[in-house]
Coordinates of C-alpha atoms in Angstrom, one line a residue:
X200 CA 12.9 -20.4 -12.4
X201 CA 9.8 -22.6 -12.5
X202 CA 7.5 -19.7 -11.9
X203 CA 9.1 -17.6 -14.7
X204 CA 9.1 -20.6 -17.1
X205 CA 5.5 -21.5 -16.5
X206 CA 3.9 -18.1 -15.9
X207 CA 2.7 -17.8 -19.5
X208 CA 1.2 -21.3 -19.5
X209 CA -0.5 -20.9 -16.1
X210 CA -1.8 -17.4 -17.0
X211 CA -3.3 -18.5 -20.3
X212 CA -5.6 -21.3 -18.8
X213 CA -7.0 -20.8 -15.3
X214 CA -9.1 -23.8 -14.2
X215 CA -12.3 -21.7 -13.7
X216 CA -12.4 -20.2 -17.3
X217 CA -14.6 -21.7 -20.0
X218 CA -12.1 -21.1 -22.8
X219 CA -10.1 -24.3 -22.5
X220 CA -8.4 -24.0 -25.9
X221 CA -6.6 -20.9 -27.0
X222 CA -4.8 -20.7 -30.3
X223 CA -3.8 -17.2 -31.3
X224 CA -3.1 -18.3 -35.0
X225 CA -6.7 -19.6 -35.6
X226 CA -10.1 -18.1 -36.0
X227 CA -10.7 -17.9 -32.2
X228 CA -9.1 -14.4 -32.5
X229 CA -12.3 -13.2 -34.2
X230 CA -14.3 -13.9 -31.0
X231 CA -12.2 -12.1 -28.4
X232 CA -12.3 -8.5 -27.4
X233 CA -9.8 -6.0 -28.6
X234 CA -8.4 -5.6 -25.0
X235 CA -7.6 -9.3 -24.6
X236 CA -6.3 -10.2 -28.0
X237 CA -2.7 -9.9 -29.0
X238 CA -1.2 -9.9 -32.5
X239 CA 0.7 -12.9 -33.9
X240 CA 2.9 -12.4 -36.9
X241 CA 5.8 -14.6 -37.9
X242 CA 7.4 -16.0 -34.7
X243 CA 6.4 -13.0 -32.5
X244 CA 4.5 -14.5 -29.6
X245 CA 2.7 -11.9 -27.4
X246 CA 0.3 -13.7 -25.0
X247 CA -1.5 -11.8 -22.4
X248 CA -2.5 -13.6 -19.1
X249 CA -6.2 -13.6 -18.4
X250 CA -7.5 -12.7 -15.0
X251 CA -8.3 -15.7 -12.8
X252 CA -11.4 -14.0 -11.4
X253 CA -12.9 -12.8 -14.7
X254 CA -16.3 -14.1 -15.9
X255 CA -16.5 -17.0 -18.2
X256 CA -16.7 -16.1 -21.9
X257 CA -18.8 -18.1 -24.3
X258 CA -16.8 -20.7 -26.1
X259 CA -16.9 -20.8 -29.8
X260 CA -17.7 -24.5 -29.6
X261 CA -21.1 -23.6 -28.2
X262 CA -22.7 -22.3 -25.0
X263 CA -22.6 -24.2 -21.8
X264 CA -26.1 -25.3 -20.9
X265 CA -25.4 -28.4 -18.7
X266 CA -24.9 -28.4 -15.0
X267 CA -22.0 -29.5 -12.9
X268 CA -21.1 -33.1 -13.4
X269 CA -23.1 -33.3 -16.6
X270 CA -21.5 -33.8 -20.0
X271 CA -21.2 -30.6 -22.2
X272 CA -22.8 -30.2 -25.6
X273 CA -20.0 -30.2 -28.1
X274 CA -21.9 -29.0 -31.1
X275 CA -19.9 -26.3 -32.9
X276 CA -22.8 -23.9 -33.3
X277 CA -20.7 -20.7 -33.0
X278 CA -17.7 -21.8 -35.1
X279 CA -17.4 -19.9 -38.3
X280 CA -20.4 -17.6 -37.6
X281 CA -21.0 -14.3 -39.4
X282 CA -21.5 -12.3 -36.2
X283 CA -19.4 -9.1 -36.2
X284 CA -17.9 -7.5 -33.0
X285 CA -19.1 -3.9 -32.5
X286 CA -16.3 -1.4 -31.9
X287 CA -16.9 0.1 -28.5
X288 CA -14.5 3.0 -29.0
X289 CA -16.2 6.4 -29.6
X290 CA -14.5 6.9 -33.0
X291 CA -17.2 9.4 -34.1
X292 CA -16.6 11.6 -31.0
X293 CA -14.5 14.6 -32.1
X294 CA -12.7 15.0 -28.8
X295 CA -11.7 11.3 -28.8
X296 CA -10.5 11.6 -32.4
X297 CA -8.4 14.7 -31.5
X298 CA -6.9 12.8 -28.6
X299 CA -6.0 9.9 -30.8
X300 CA -4.4 12.4 -33.3
X301 CA -2.3 13.9 -30.5
X302 CA -1.2 10.5 -29.4
X303 CA -0.3 9.5 -32.9
X304 CA 1.6 12.7 -33.4
X305 CA 3.6 12.2 -30.2
X306 CA 4.4 8.6 -31.0
X307 CA 5.6 9.4 -34.5
X308 CA 7.6 12.4 -33.3
X309 CA 9.3 10.4 -30.5
X310 CA 10.2 7.5 -32.8
X311 CA 11.7 9.8 -35.4
X312 CA 9.1 9.7 -38.2
X313 CA 11.0 10.6 -41.4
X314 CA 8.1 12.4 -43.2
X315 CA 6.6 15.8 -42.5
X316 CA 4.0 16.0 -39.7
X317 CA 1.4 18.8 -39.3
X318 CA -2.0 19.2 -37.9
X319 CA -3.6 19.5 -41.3
X320 CA -1.9 16.3 -42.4
X321 CA -3.2 14.3 -39.5
X322 CA -6.7 15.8 -39.7
X323 CA -7.3 14.3 -43.1
X324 CA -4.2 12.5 -44.5
X325 CA -4.0 11.0 -48.0
X326 CA -3.7 7.4 -48.8
X327 CA 0.0 7.7 -49.5
X328 CA 0.7 9.4 -46.1
X329 CA -1.5 6.8 -44.3
X330 CA 0.5 4.0 -46.0
X331 CA 3.8 5.7 -44.9
X332 CA 2.7 6.0 -41.3
X333 CA 1.4 2.3 -41.3
X334 CA 4.8 1.1 -42.7
X335 CA 6.7 3.1 -40.1
X336 CA 4.7 1.8 -37.2
X337 CA 4.8 -1.8 -38.6
X338 CA 8.6 -1.6 -38.9
X339 CA 8.7 -1.1 -35.1
X340 CA 7.4 -4.7 -34.9
X341 CA 9.3 -6.1 -37.8
X342 CA 12.4 -4.0 -38.9
X343 CA 12.8 -6.2 -42.0
X344 CA 9.3 -5.3 -43.3
X345 CA 9.0 -3.6 -46.7
X346 CA 5.7 -2.3 -48.1
X347 CA 4.9 -3.5 -51.6
X348 CA 4.6 -0.9 -54.2
X349 CA 1.5 -2.3 -55.9
X350 CA -2.0 -2.9 -54.5
X351 CA -1.3 -1.2 -51.1
X352 CA -5.1 -0.7 -50.7
X353 CA -5.4 -4.5 -50.5
X354 CA -2.2 -5.2 -48.6
X355 CA -3.0 -2.9 -45.6
X356 CA -6.3 -4.5 -44.7
X357 CA -4.8 -8.0 -45.2
X358 CA -1.9 -7.1 -42.9
X359 CA -4.3 -5.9 -40.2
X360 CA -6.3 -9.1 -40.6
X361 CA -3.1 -11.1 -40.2
X362 CA -2.1 -9.2 -37.1
X363 CA -5.5 -10.1 -35.6
X364 CA -7.3 -6.7 -35.8
X365 CA -10.8 -7.6 -34.5
X366 CA -12.7 -5.1 -36.7
X367 CA -13.3 -4.9 -40.4
X368 CA -11.2 -2.5 -42.4
X369 CA -12.6 -2.5 -45.9
X370 CA -10.5 -2.1 -49.1
X371 CA -12.7 0.7 -50.3
X372 CA -11.8 2.9 -47.3
X373 CA -8.1 2.8 -48.3
X374 CA -8.9 4.7 -51.5
X375 CA -10.2 7.7 -49.5
X376 CA -8.5 7.5 -46.1
X377 CA -8.8 11.2 -45.3
X378 CA -12.6 11.3 -45.8
X379 CA -14.6 12.2 -42.6
X380 CA -16.5 8.9 -42.6
X381 CA -13.4 6.6 -43.1
X382 CA -10.5 8.4 -41.3
X383 CA -11.8 7.6 -37.7
X384 CA -11.8 3.9 -38.5
X385 CA -8.3 4.1 -40.0
X386 CA -7.1 6.2 -37.1
X387 CA -8.5 3.6 -34.6
X388 CA -6.6 0.8 -36.5
X389 CA -3.4 2.8 -36.2
X390 CA -3.9 3.4 -32.5
X391 CA -4.5 -0.4 -32.1
X392 CA -1.3 -1.1 -33.9
X393 CA 0.6 1.4 -31.7
X394 CA -0.7 -0.3 -28.6
X395 CA 0.5 -3.6 -29.9
X396 CA 3.9 -2.1 -30.6
X397 CA 4.1 -0.8 -27.0
X398 CA 3.0 -4.2 -25.6
X399 CA 5.7 -5.9 -27.8
X400 CA 8.3 -3.5 -26.3
X401 CA 7.3 -4.3 -22.8
X402 CA 7.4 -8.0 -23.4
X403 CA 10.8 -7.7 -25.1
X404 CA 12.1 -6.0 -22.0
X405 CA 10.7 -8.9 -19.9
X406 CA 12.4 -11.4 -22.1
X407 CA 15.6 -9.5 -21.8
X408 CA 15.2 -9.4 -18.1
X409 CA 14.7 -13.1 -17.8
X410 CA 17.1 -14.1 -20.6
X411 CA 19.3 -16.1 -18.2
X412 CA 16.4 -18.7 -17.9
X413 CA 16.3 -19.4 -21.6
X414 CA 19.7 -21.1 -21.8
X415 CA 20.4 -20.0 -25.4
X416 CA 17.2 -21.4 -27.0
X417 CA 13.5 -20.8 -26.9
X418 CA 12.0 -24.1 -25.8
X419 CA 8.4 -22.9 -26.0
X420 CA 8.8 -22.6 -29.8
X421 CA 10.1 -26.1 -30.1
X422 CA 8.1 -29.3 -31.0
X423 CA 8.5 -30.8 -27.6
X424 CA 6.7 -28.0 -25.8
X425 CA 4.0 -27.9 -28.5
X426 CA 3.5 -31.7 -28.1
X427 CA 3.2 -31.5 -24.3
X428 CA 0.9 -28.5 -24.4
X429 CA -1.4 -30.1 -27.1
X430 CA -1.6 -33.4 -25.1
X431 CA -2.4 -31.4 -21.9
X432 CA -5.0 -29.4 -23.7
X433 CA -6.7 -32.5 -25.2
X434 CA -6.8 -34.2 -21.8
X435 CA -8.2 -31.3 -19.9
X436 CA -10.8 -30.5 -22.7
X437 CA -12.0 -34.1 -22.7
X438 CA -12.4 -33.9 -18.9
X439 CA -14.2 -30.5 -19.3
X440 CA -16.6 -31.9 -21.8
X441 CA -17.4 -34.7 -19.3
X442 CA -18.3 -32.2 -16.6
X443 CA -15.1 -31.6 -14.7
X444 CA -14.1 -28.0 -13.7
X445 CA -10.8 -28.8 -11.9
X446 CA -7.8 -30.6 -13.4
X447 CA -5.4 -30.9 -10.5
X448 CA -3.9 -34.3 -11.5
X449 CA -3.4 -33.1 -15.1
X450 CA -1.8 -29.9 -13.8
X451 CA 0.6 -31.8 -11.6
X452 CA 1.6 -34.2 -14.4
X453 CA 2.0 -31.3 -16.8
X454 CA 4.2 -29.5 -14.3
X455 CA 6.4 -32.6 -13.8
X456 CA 6.9 -33.0 -17.6
X457 CA 7.7 -29.3 -17.9
X458 CA 10.2 -29.5 -15.1
X459 CA 11.9 -32.4 -16.9
X460 CA 11.8 -30.5 -20.2
X461 CA 13.3 -27.2 -18.7
X462 CA 15.7 -29.0 -16.4
X463 CA 14.3 -27.3 -13.3
X464 CA 16.7 -27.5 -10.2
X465 CA 14.5 -28.1 -7.2
X466 CA 17.4 -27.6 -4.8
X467 CA 18.1 -24.2 -6.3
X468 CA 14.4 -23.2 -5.9
X469 CA 14.5 -24.3 -2.2
X470 CA 17.7 -22.3 -1.6
X471 CA 16.3 -19.2 -3.4
X472 CA 13.1 -19.4 -1.3
X473 CA 15.1 -19.7 1.9
X474 CA 17.2 -16.7 0.8
X475 CA 14.0 -14.8 0.1
X476 CA 12.6 -15.6 3.5
X477 CA 15.8 -14.5 5.2
X478 CA 15.9 -11.3 3.3
X479 CA 12.2 -10.7 4.0
X480 CA 12.8 -11.2 7.8
X481 CA 15.8 -8.7 7.6
X482 CA 13.6 -6.2 5.7
X483 CA 10.9 -6.5 8.4
X484 CA 13.4 -6.2 11.1
X485 CA 14.9 -3.1 9.5
X486 CA 11.5 -1.6 9.0
X487 CA 10.7 -2.2 12.7
X488 CA 14.0 -0.6 13.7
X489 CA 13.3 2.4 11.5
X490 CA 9.9 2.9 13.1
X491 CA 11.3 3.1 16.6
X492 CA 12.3 6.7 16.6
X493 CA 9.0 8.3 15.5
X494 CA 10.1 11.9 16.4
X495 CA 13.2 11.6 14.1
X496 CA 10.9 10.2 11.3
X497 CA 8.5 13.1 11.7
X498 CA 11.4 15.5 11.6
X499 CA 12.7 13.9 8.4
X500 CA 9.2 14.1 6.9
X501 CA 9.0 17.8 7.9
X502 CA 12.3 18.5 6.3
X503 CA 11.3 16.7 3.1
X504 CA 8.0 18.6 3.0
X505 CA 9.8 21.9 3.5
X506 CA 12.2 21.0 0.7
X507 CA 9.2 20.0 -1.5
X508 CA 7.4 23.2 -0.6
X509 CA 10.5 25.3 -1.6
X510 CA 10.8 23.4 -4.9
X511 CA 7.1 23.8 -5.6
X512 CA 7.4 27.5 -5.0
X513 CA 10.4 27.9 -7.2
X514 CA 8.8 25.7 -9.9
X515 CA 5.6 27.8 -9.7
X516 CA 7.6 31.0 -10.1
X517 CA 9.4 29.6 -13.1
X518 CA 6.1 28.5 -14.6
X519 CA 4.7 32.0 -14.0
X520 CA 7.7 33.6 -15.7
X521 CA 7.5 31.1 -18.6
X522 CA 3.7 31.7 -18.9
X523 CA 4.4 35.5 -19.1
X524 CA 7.0 34.9 -21.8
X525 CA 4.6 32.8 -23.8
X526 CA 1.8 35.3 -23.4
X527 CA 4.2 38.1 -24.6
X528 CA 5.3 36.0 -27.6
X529 CA 1.7 35.3 -28.4
X530 CA 0.8 39.0 -28.2
X531 CA 3.8 39.8 -30.5
X532 CA 2.8 37.1 -33.0
X533 CA -0.8 38.3 -33.0
X534 CA 0.4 41.9 -33.6
X535 CA 2.6 40.7 -36.5
X536 CA -0.3 38.7 -37.8
X537 CA -2.7 41.7 -37.7
X538 CA -0.1 43.9 -39.4
X539 CA 0.4 41.2 -42.1
X540 CA -3.4 40.9 -42.6
X541 CA -3.8 44.7 -42.8
X542 CA -0.9 44.9 -45.3
X543 CA -2.5 42.1 -47.3
X544 CA -5.8 44.0 -47.4
X545 CA -4.1 47.1 -48.5
X546 CA -2.4 45.3 -51.3
X547 CA -5.7 43.7 -52.4
X548 CA -7.3 47.1 -52.4
X549 CA -4.5 48.6 -54.5
X550 CA -4.8 45.6 -56.9
X551 CA -8.5 46.2 -57.3
X552 CA -7.8 49.9 -58.0
X553 CA -5.2 49.1 -60.6
X554 CA -7.5 46.6 -62.2
X555 CA -10.2 49.2 -62.4
X556 CA -7.8 51.7 -63.9
X557 CA -6.6 49.0 -66.3
X558 CA -10.2 48.4 -67.5
X559 CA -11.0 52.1 -67.9
X560 CA -7.8 53.5 -69.4
X561 CA -5.8 53.1 -72.6
X562 CA -2.2 52.3 -72.1
X563 CA 0.9 52.5 -74.4
X564 CA 3.2 49.4 -74.7
X565 CA 5.6 51.1 -72.2
X566 CA 2.7 51.5 -69.7
X567 CA 1.7 47.9 -70.2
X568 CA 5.3 46.7 -69.7
X569 CA 5.6 48.8 -66.6
X570 CA 2.3 47.5 -65.3
X571 CA 3.3 43.9 -65.9
X572 CA 6.5 44.5 -64.1
X573 CA 4.7 46.0 -61.2
X574 CA 2.3 43.1 -61.3
X575 CA 5.1 40.6 -61.1
X576 CA 6.6 42.5 -58.2
X577 CA 3.3 42.6 -56.4
X578 CA 2.8 38.9 -57.1
X579 CA 6.2 38.2 -55.6
X580 CA 5.3 40.4 -52.6
X581 CA 2.0 38.6 -52.2
X582 CA 3.7 35.1 -52.4
X583 CA 6.3 36.2 -49.8
X584 CA 3.7 37.6 -47.5
X585 CA 1.6 34.4 -47.9
X586 CA 4.6 32.3 -47.0
X587 CA 5.3 34.5 -44.0
X588 CA 1.6 34.3 -43.0
X589 CA 1.8 30.4 -43.2
X590 CA 5.0 30.4 -41.2
X591 CA 3.4 32.7 -38.6
X592 CA 0.4 30.3 -38.4
X593 CA 2.7 27.3 -38.1
X594 CA 4.7 29.1 -35.4
X595 CA 1.5 30.0 -33.7
X596 CA 0.3 26.4 -33.8
X597 CA 3.7 25.1 -32.4
X598 CA 3.5 27.7 -29.7
X599 CA -0.1 26.6 -28.9
X600 CA 1.0 23.0 -28.7
X601 CA 4.0 24.0 -26.4
X602 CA 1.6 26.1 -24.3
X603 CA -0.8 23.2 -24.0
X604 CA 2.0 20.8 -22.9
X605 CA 3.3 23.4 -20.4
X606 CA -0.3 23.8 -19.2
X607 CA -0.6 20.1 -18.7
X608 CA 2.6 20.0 -16.8
X609 CA 1.5 22.9 -14.7
X610 CA -1.8 21.1 -14.0
X611 CA 0.1 17.9 -13.0
X612 CA 2.3 20.0 -10.6
X613 CA -0.8 21.7 -9.3
X614 CA -2.5 18.3 -8.7
X615 CA 0.7 17.2 -6.8
X616 CA 0.5 20.4 -4.8
X617 CA -3.2 19.8 -4.0
X618 CA -2.5 16.2 -3.1
X619 CA 0.4 17.3 -0.8
X620 CA -1.9 20.0 0.7
X621 CA -4.6 17.4 1.3
X622 CA -2.1 15.1 2.9
X623 CA -1.0 18.0 5.2
X624 CA -4.7 18.8 5.9
X625 CA -4.5 22.3 4.3
X626 CA -7.4 21.7 1.8
X627 CA -10.3 22.5 2.1
X628 CA -10.9 25.6 4.2
X629 CA -12.5 23.5 6.9
X630 CA -9.4 21.2 7.2
X631 CA -7.6 20.7 10.4
X632 CA -4.4 22.7 9.6
X633 CA -6.1 25.3 7.2
X634 CA -7.0 27.7 10.1
X635 CA -9.8 29.2 8.0
X636 CA -7.4 30.0 5.0
X637 CA -7.9 28.9 1.4
X638 CA -4.7 27.2 0.2
X639 CA -6.3 25.9 -3.0
X640 CA -4.8 27.3 -6.2
X641 CA -7.3 28.0 -9.0
X642 CA -5.1 29.0 -12.0
X643 CA -7.8 29.3 -14.7
X644 CA -10.5 31.2 -12.7
X645 CA -8.6 34.5 -12.5
X646 CA -6.1 36.6 -14.4
X647 CA -2.3 36.8 -14.0
X648 CA -2.5 39.6 -11.5
X649 CA -4.8 37.7 -9.3
X650 CA -2.6 34.6 -9.6
X651 CA 0.4 36.7 -8.4
X652 CA -1.7 38.0 -5.5
X653 CA -3.0 34.5 -4.7
X654 CA 0.6 33.2 -4.8
X655 CA 1.8 35.9 -2.4
X656 CA -1.1 35.3 -0.1
X657 CA -0.6 31.6 0.0
X658 CA 3.2 32.0 0.5
X659 CA 2.6 34.3 3.4
X660 CA 0.0 31.9 5.0
X661 CA 2.4 29.0 4.4
X662 CA 5.3 30.9 6.0
X663 CA 3.1 31.7 9.0
X664 CA 2.0 28.1 9.2
X665 CA 5.6 26.9 9.0
X666 CA 6.5 29.3 11.8
X667 CA 3.6 28.1 14.0
X668 CA 4.6 24.5 13.3
X669 CA 8.3 25.3 14.3
X670 CA 7.1 27.0 17.5
X671 CA 4.8 24.1 18.3
X672 CA 7.7 21.7 17.6
X673 CA 10.1 23.6 19.9
X674 CA 7.4 23.8 22.6
X675 CA 6.8 20.0 22.3
X676 CA 10.6 19.4 22.3
X677 CA 11.0 21.3 25.5
X678 CA 8.0 19.5 27.0
X679 CA 9.5 16.2 25.9
X680 CA 12.8 17.1 27.6
X681 CA 11.0 18.1 30.8
X682 CA 8.9 14.9 30.7
X683 CA 12.0 12.8 30.1
X684 CA 13.6 14.4 33.2
X685 CA 10.5 13.8 35.3
X686 CA 10.4 10.3 33.9
X687 CA 14.0 9.7 35.0
X688 CA 13.2 11.1 38.5
X689 CA 10.1 8.9 38.7
X690 CA 12.2 5.9 37.6
X691 CA 14.8 6.7 40.3
X692 CA 12.0 7.0 42.9
X693 CA 10.5 3.8 41.7
X694 CA 13.9 2.1 42.0
X695 CA 14.3 3.4 45.6
X696 CA 10.8 2.3 46.6
X697 CA 11.4 -1.0 45.0
X698 CA 14.6 -1.5 47.1
X699 CA 12.7 -0.4 50.2
X700 CA 9.9 -2.8 49.4
X701 CA 12.4 -5.6 49.1
X702 CA 13.9 -4.7 52.5
X703 CA 10.5 -4.6 54.1
X704 CA 9.6 -7.9 52.6
X705 CA 12.9 -9.4 53.9
X706 CA 12.0 -8.0 57.4
X707 CA 8.5 -9.5 57.1
X708 CA 10.0 -12.8 56.1
X709 CA 12.4 -12.8 59.1
X710 CA 9.5 -11.8 61.4
X711 CA 7.4 -14.6 60.0
X712 CA 10.3 -17.1 60.6
X713 CA 10.7 -15.8 64.1
X714 CA 7.0 -16.0 64.8
X715 CA 6.9 -19.5 63.4
X716 CA 9.8 -20.5 65.7
X717 CA 8.1 -19.0 68.8
X718 CA 4.9 -20.8 67.9
X719 CA 6.8 -24.0 67.7
X720 CA 8.4 -23.3 71.1
X721 CA 5.0 -22.5 72.6
X722 CA 3.5 -25.7 71.2
X723 CA 6.4 -27.6 72.7
X724 CA 5.9 -25.9 76.1
X725 CA 2.1 -26.6 75.9
X726 CA 2.9 -30.3 75.2
X727 CA 5.2 -30.3 78.3
X728 CA 2.6 -28.6 80.4
X729 CA 0.0 -31.1 79.2
X730 CA 2.2 -34.0 80.2
X731 CA 2.9 -32.4 83.6
X732 CA -0.8 -31.8 84.1
X733 CA -1.5 -35.4 83.3
X734 CA 1.1 -36.6 85.7
X735 CA -0.3 -34.3 88.5
X736 CA -3.8 -35.6 87.7
X737 CA -2.6 -39.2 88.0
X738 CA -0.9 -38.4 91.3
X739 CA -4.1 -36.7 92.6
X740 CA -6.1 -39.8 91.6
X741 CA -3.6 -42.0 93.3
X742 CA -3.7 -39.9 96.4
X743 CA -7.5 -39.9 96.4
X744 CA -7.4 -43.7 96.0
X745 CA -5.0 -44.0 98.9
X746 CA -7.0 -41.6 101.0
X747 CA -10.1 -43.5 100.3
X748 CA -8.3 -46.8 101.1
X749 CA -7.1 -45.3 104.4
X750 CA -10.5 -44.0 105.3
X751 CA -12.1 -47.4 104.7
X752 CA -9.4 -49.1 106.7
X753 CA -9.8 -46.6 109.5
X754 CA -13.6 -47.1 109.5
X755 CA -13.0 -50.8 109.6
X756 CA -10.6 -50.3 112.5
X757 CA -12.8 -47.8 114.2
X758 CA -14.1 -50.1 116.6
X759 CA -10.8 -51.7 117.1
X760 CA -8.9 -48.4 117.3
X761 CA -11.3 -46.0 119.0
X762 CA -8.6 -45.0 121.3
X763 CA -6.4 -43.9 118.4
X764 CA -9.3 -42.4 116.5
X765 CA -8.7 -38.8 117.3
X766 CA -5.0 -39.0 116.7
X767 CA -5.4 -40.8 113.3
X768 CA -8.3 -38.4 112.3
X769 CA -6.2 -35.4 113.1
X770 CA -3.2 -36.7 111.2
X771 CA -5.5 -37.6 108.2
X772 CA -7.1 -34.1 108.2
X773 CA -3.7 -32.5 108.3
X774 CA -2.5 -34.6 105.4
X775 CA -5.6 -33.9 103.4
X776 CA -5.3 -30.2 104.0
X777 CA -1.6 -30.2 103.1
X778 CA -2.4 -32.2 99.8
X779 CA -5.2 -29.8 99.0
X780 CA -3.1 -26.8 99.6
X781 CA -0.3 -28.3 97.4
X782 CA -2.7 -29.1 94.6
X783 CA -4.4 -25.7 94.7
X784 CA -1.0 -23.9 94.6
X785 CA 0.1 -26.2 91.7
X786 CA -3.2 -25.5 89.7
X787 CA -3.0 -21.7 90.4
X788 CA 0.6 -21.5 89.3
X789 CA -0.1 -23.5 86.1
X790 CA -3.1 -21.3 85.3
X791 CA -1.2 -18.1 85.9
X792 CA 1.7 -19.3 83.7
X793 CA -0.7 -20.2 80.9
X794 CA -2.6 -16.9 81.1
X795 CA 0.7 -14.9 81.1
X796 CA 2.0 -16.9 78.1
X797 CA -1.2 -16.4 76.1
X798 CA -1.2 -12.7 76.8
X799 CA 2.4 -12.3 75.7
X800 CA 1.7 -14.2 72.5
X801 CA -1.4 -12.0 71.8
X802 CA 0.6 -8.8 72.4
X803 CA 3.4 -10.1 70.1
X804 CA 0.9 -11.1 67.4
X805 CA -0.9 -7.8 67.5
X806 CA 2.3 -5.8 67.3
X807 CA 3.5 -7.9 64.3
X808 CA 0.2 -7.3 62.6
X809 CA 0.3 -3.6 63.2
X810 CA 3.8 -3.4 61.8
X811 CA 3.0 -5.5 58.7
X812 CA -0.3 -3.6 58.0
X813 CA 1.4 -0.3 58.4
X814 CA 4.3 -1.3 56.1
X815 CA 1.8 -2.7 53.5
X816 CA -0.4 0.5 53.6
X817 CA 2.7 2.7 53.1
X818 CA 3.9 0.6 50.2
X819 CA 0.4 0.5 48.6
X820 CA 0.1 4.3 49.0
X821 CA 3.6 4.8 47.4
X822 CA 2.8 2.4 44.6
X823 CA -0.6 4.1 43.9
X824 CA 1.1 7.5 43.9
X825 CA 3.7 6.2 41.5
X826 CA 1.0 4.7 39.2
X827 CA -0.9 8.0 39.2
X828 CA 2.3 9.8 38.3
X829 CA 3.1 7.2 35.5
X830 CA -0.5 7.6 34.1
X831 CA -0.1 11.4 34.0
X832 CA 3.2 11.0 32.3
X833 CA 1.8 8.5 29.7
X834 CA -1.2 10.8 29.0
X835 CA 1.1 13.8 28.5
X836 CA 3.3 11.7 26.2
X837 CA 0.3 10.6 24.2
X838 CA -0.9 14.2 23.9
X839 CA 2.5 15.1 22.6

């Protein structure tokens, strides 16, 4: 609601434009271009938003010569000047004038102009006819308008000036509107007035569309809105003269006041924005869903194009038949016109002969009466033939206008056909789908027979192209079905291999757990063997200590026990040999047990590694093969 309420105010004064004050009822209208100025009459308000990116126009309060941040020079050097705006329209170009005449004729015909319209009337109308057309067009803006009966030559320029027509329309030109040097300017003024009528209609439709926001009264025409707008304009212009280019604080304050004036409901705006966001998300979601099935979309587009092609062909056939009928009528009218002209020449020749006889002969009163009677009959015949000739010319003119309209429609349809053909890559000959054929239709470069031949040729080429497209479509459909079957097979294979891979991973996990348990068992056994070796080493050291102690004692007692020397020595040697044999057997047994355990562990480790590497290689080969198959399938799908 706020955007609709404030769009006219926001559009009329962007912050980057130099025209800070716009008053459509004052003399600033004289310094604007015809494209940007709107009429203002009575209470009719027709503002036109200016572009926010347009260049700055020179203010009528004087040119801007100061830099940013410097105060502006407020001398009113341009206000009330005598400089006239030059009309940029090519009013002296005959083609442009004829185009304006056609547009004026169409507008008056469509709106039900009560007077008579003809080509001669619009080529050089009289002042009375011009005033009637002006009054009819002005009544489209103000239905209550009535043209005064006196001094219309002064009233029409005054009304144009009141409406804000940017160019001078002199009073003298109203006395001879149909003259070659004055009619183009008057015609340009009428076309400007017609454009304002059309703009008024469009704005009236917008006001009807947003009538719910007005709440039964036009607040913008009230004194409160005018006071707010004038205060806002004064503040911003004073800031502008001091060197400011942006007025954000003033804009915010003005918006707050306008919201209070229009009773803007912020909660309603928030809910409406939320609804808009939700609907936008739903639209995007629906668009994404509609784009999923590309093949179905292409099929629908193909069906639409085929239907459009059939319609275009039927419409072209109807245009050809209509053109033939018009040409036939034109030939008949030309023949009738030639017959009438020849008959008229014959009558003129007979009249000349009769006049010659009248001058050279003497007649009785009865002959004179007979000749006068024949003269009256001939004059009646001539007048009837003249009327028939004028009717024939008028009929010919109407037929030419109808033919021109039909020709324009045919050109529009031909342009649509060429646009569709370019979209389908059928034009030019070097296009992708043209296959060396020329699908472009050139209706005005050859005769009717060549057009029929060109039509037949293009229809045959298009039928052939449609057949090729259908064959290619069927081939691609079959290929797609086969690829979908292969894709399903590949997916099933992938699923099986994935299950096998999961089983192998589970087996590898169990083997790892078992290997870890055996390693822990071997570590425990190694710890036990290390403890046993340590105890044996301690026992050996103890035995060595005891042996050494016994040897020392025996040496000390050698002298005392020489008699028992040999016996003790023999016993000691036997004990030493026994201990050595026991230690050697113990060491040998421990070493053999360790070597056998290490060998078993190495065999078990190598076997587990071989099994794991073989399973991993097989899985990698299967996965690589599946990836290659998937890449081939994706490449084939992209090619399709």
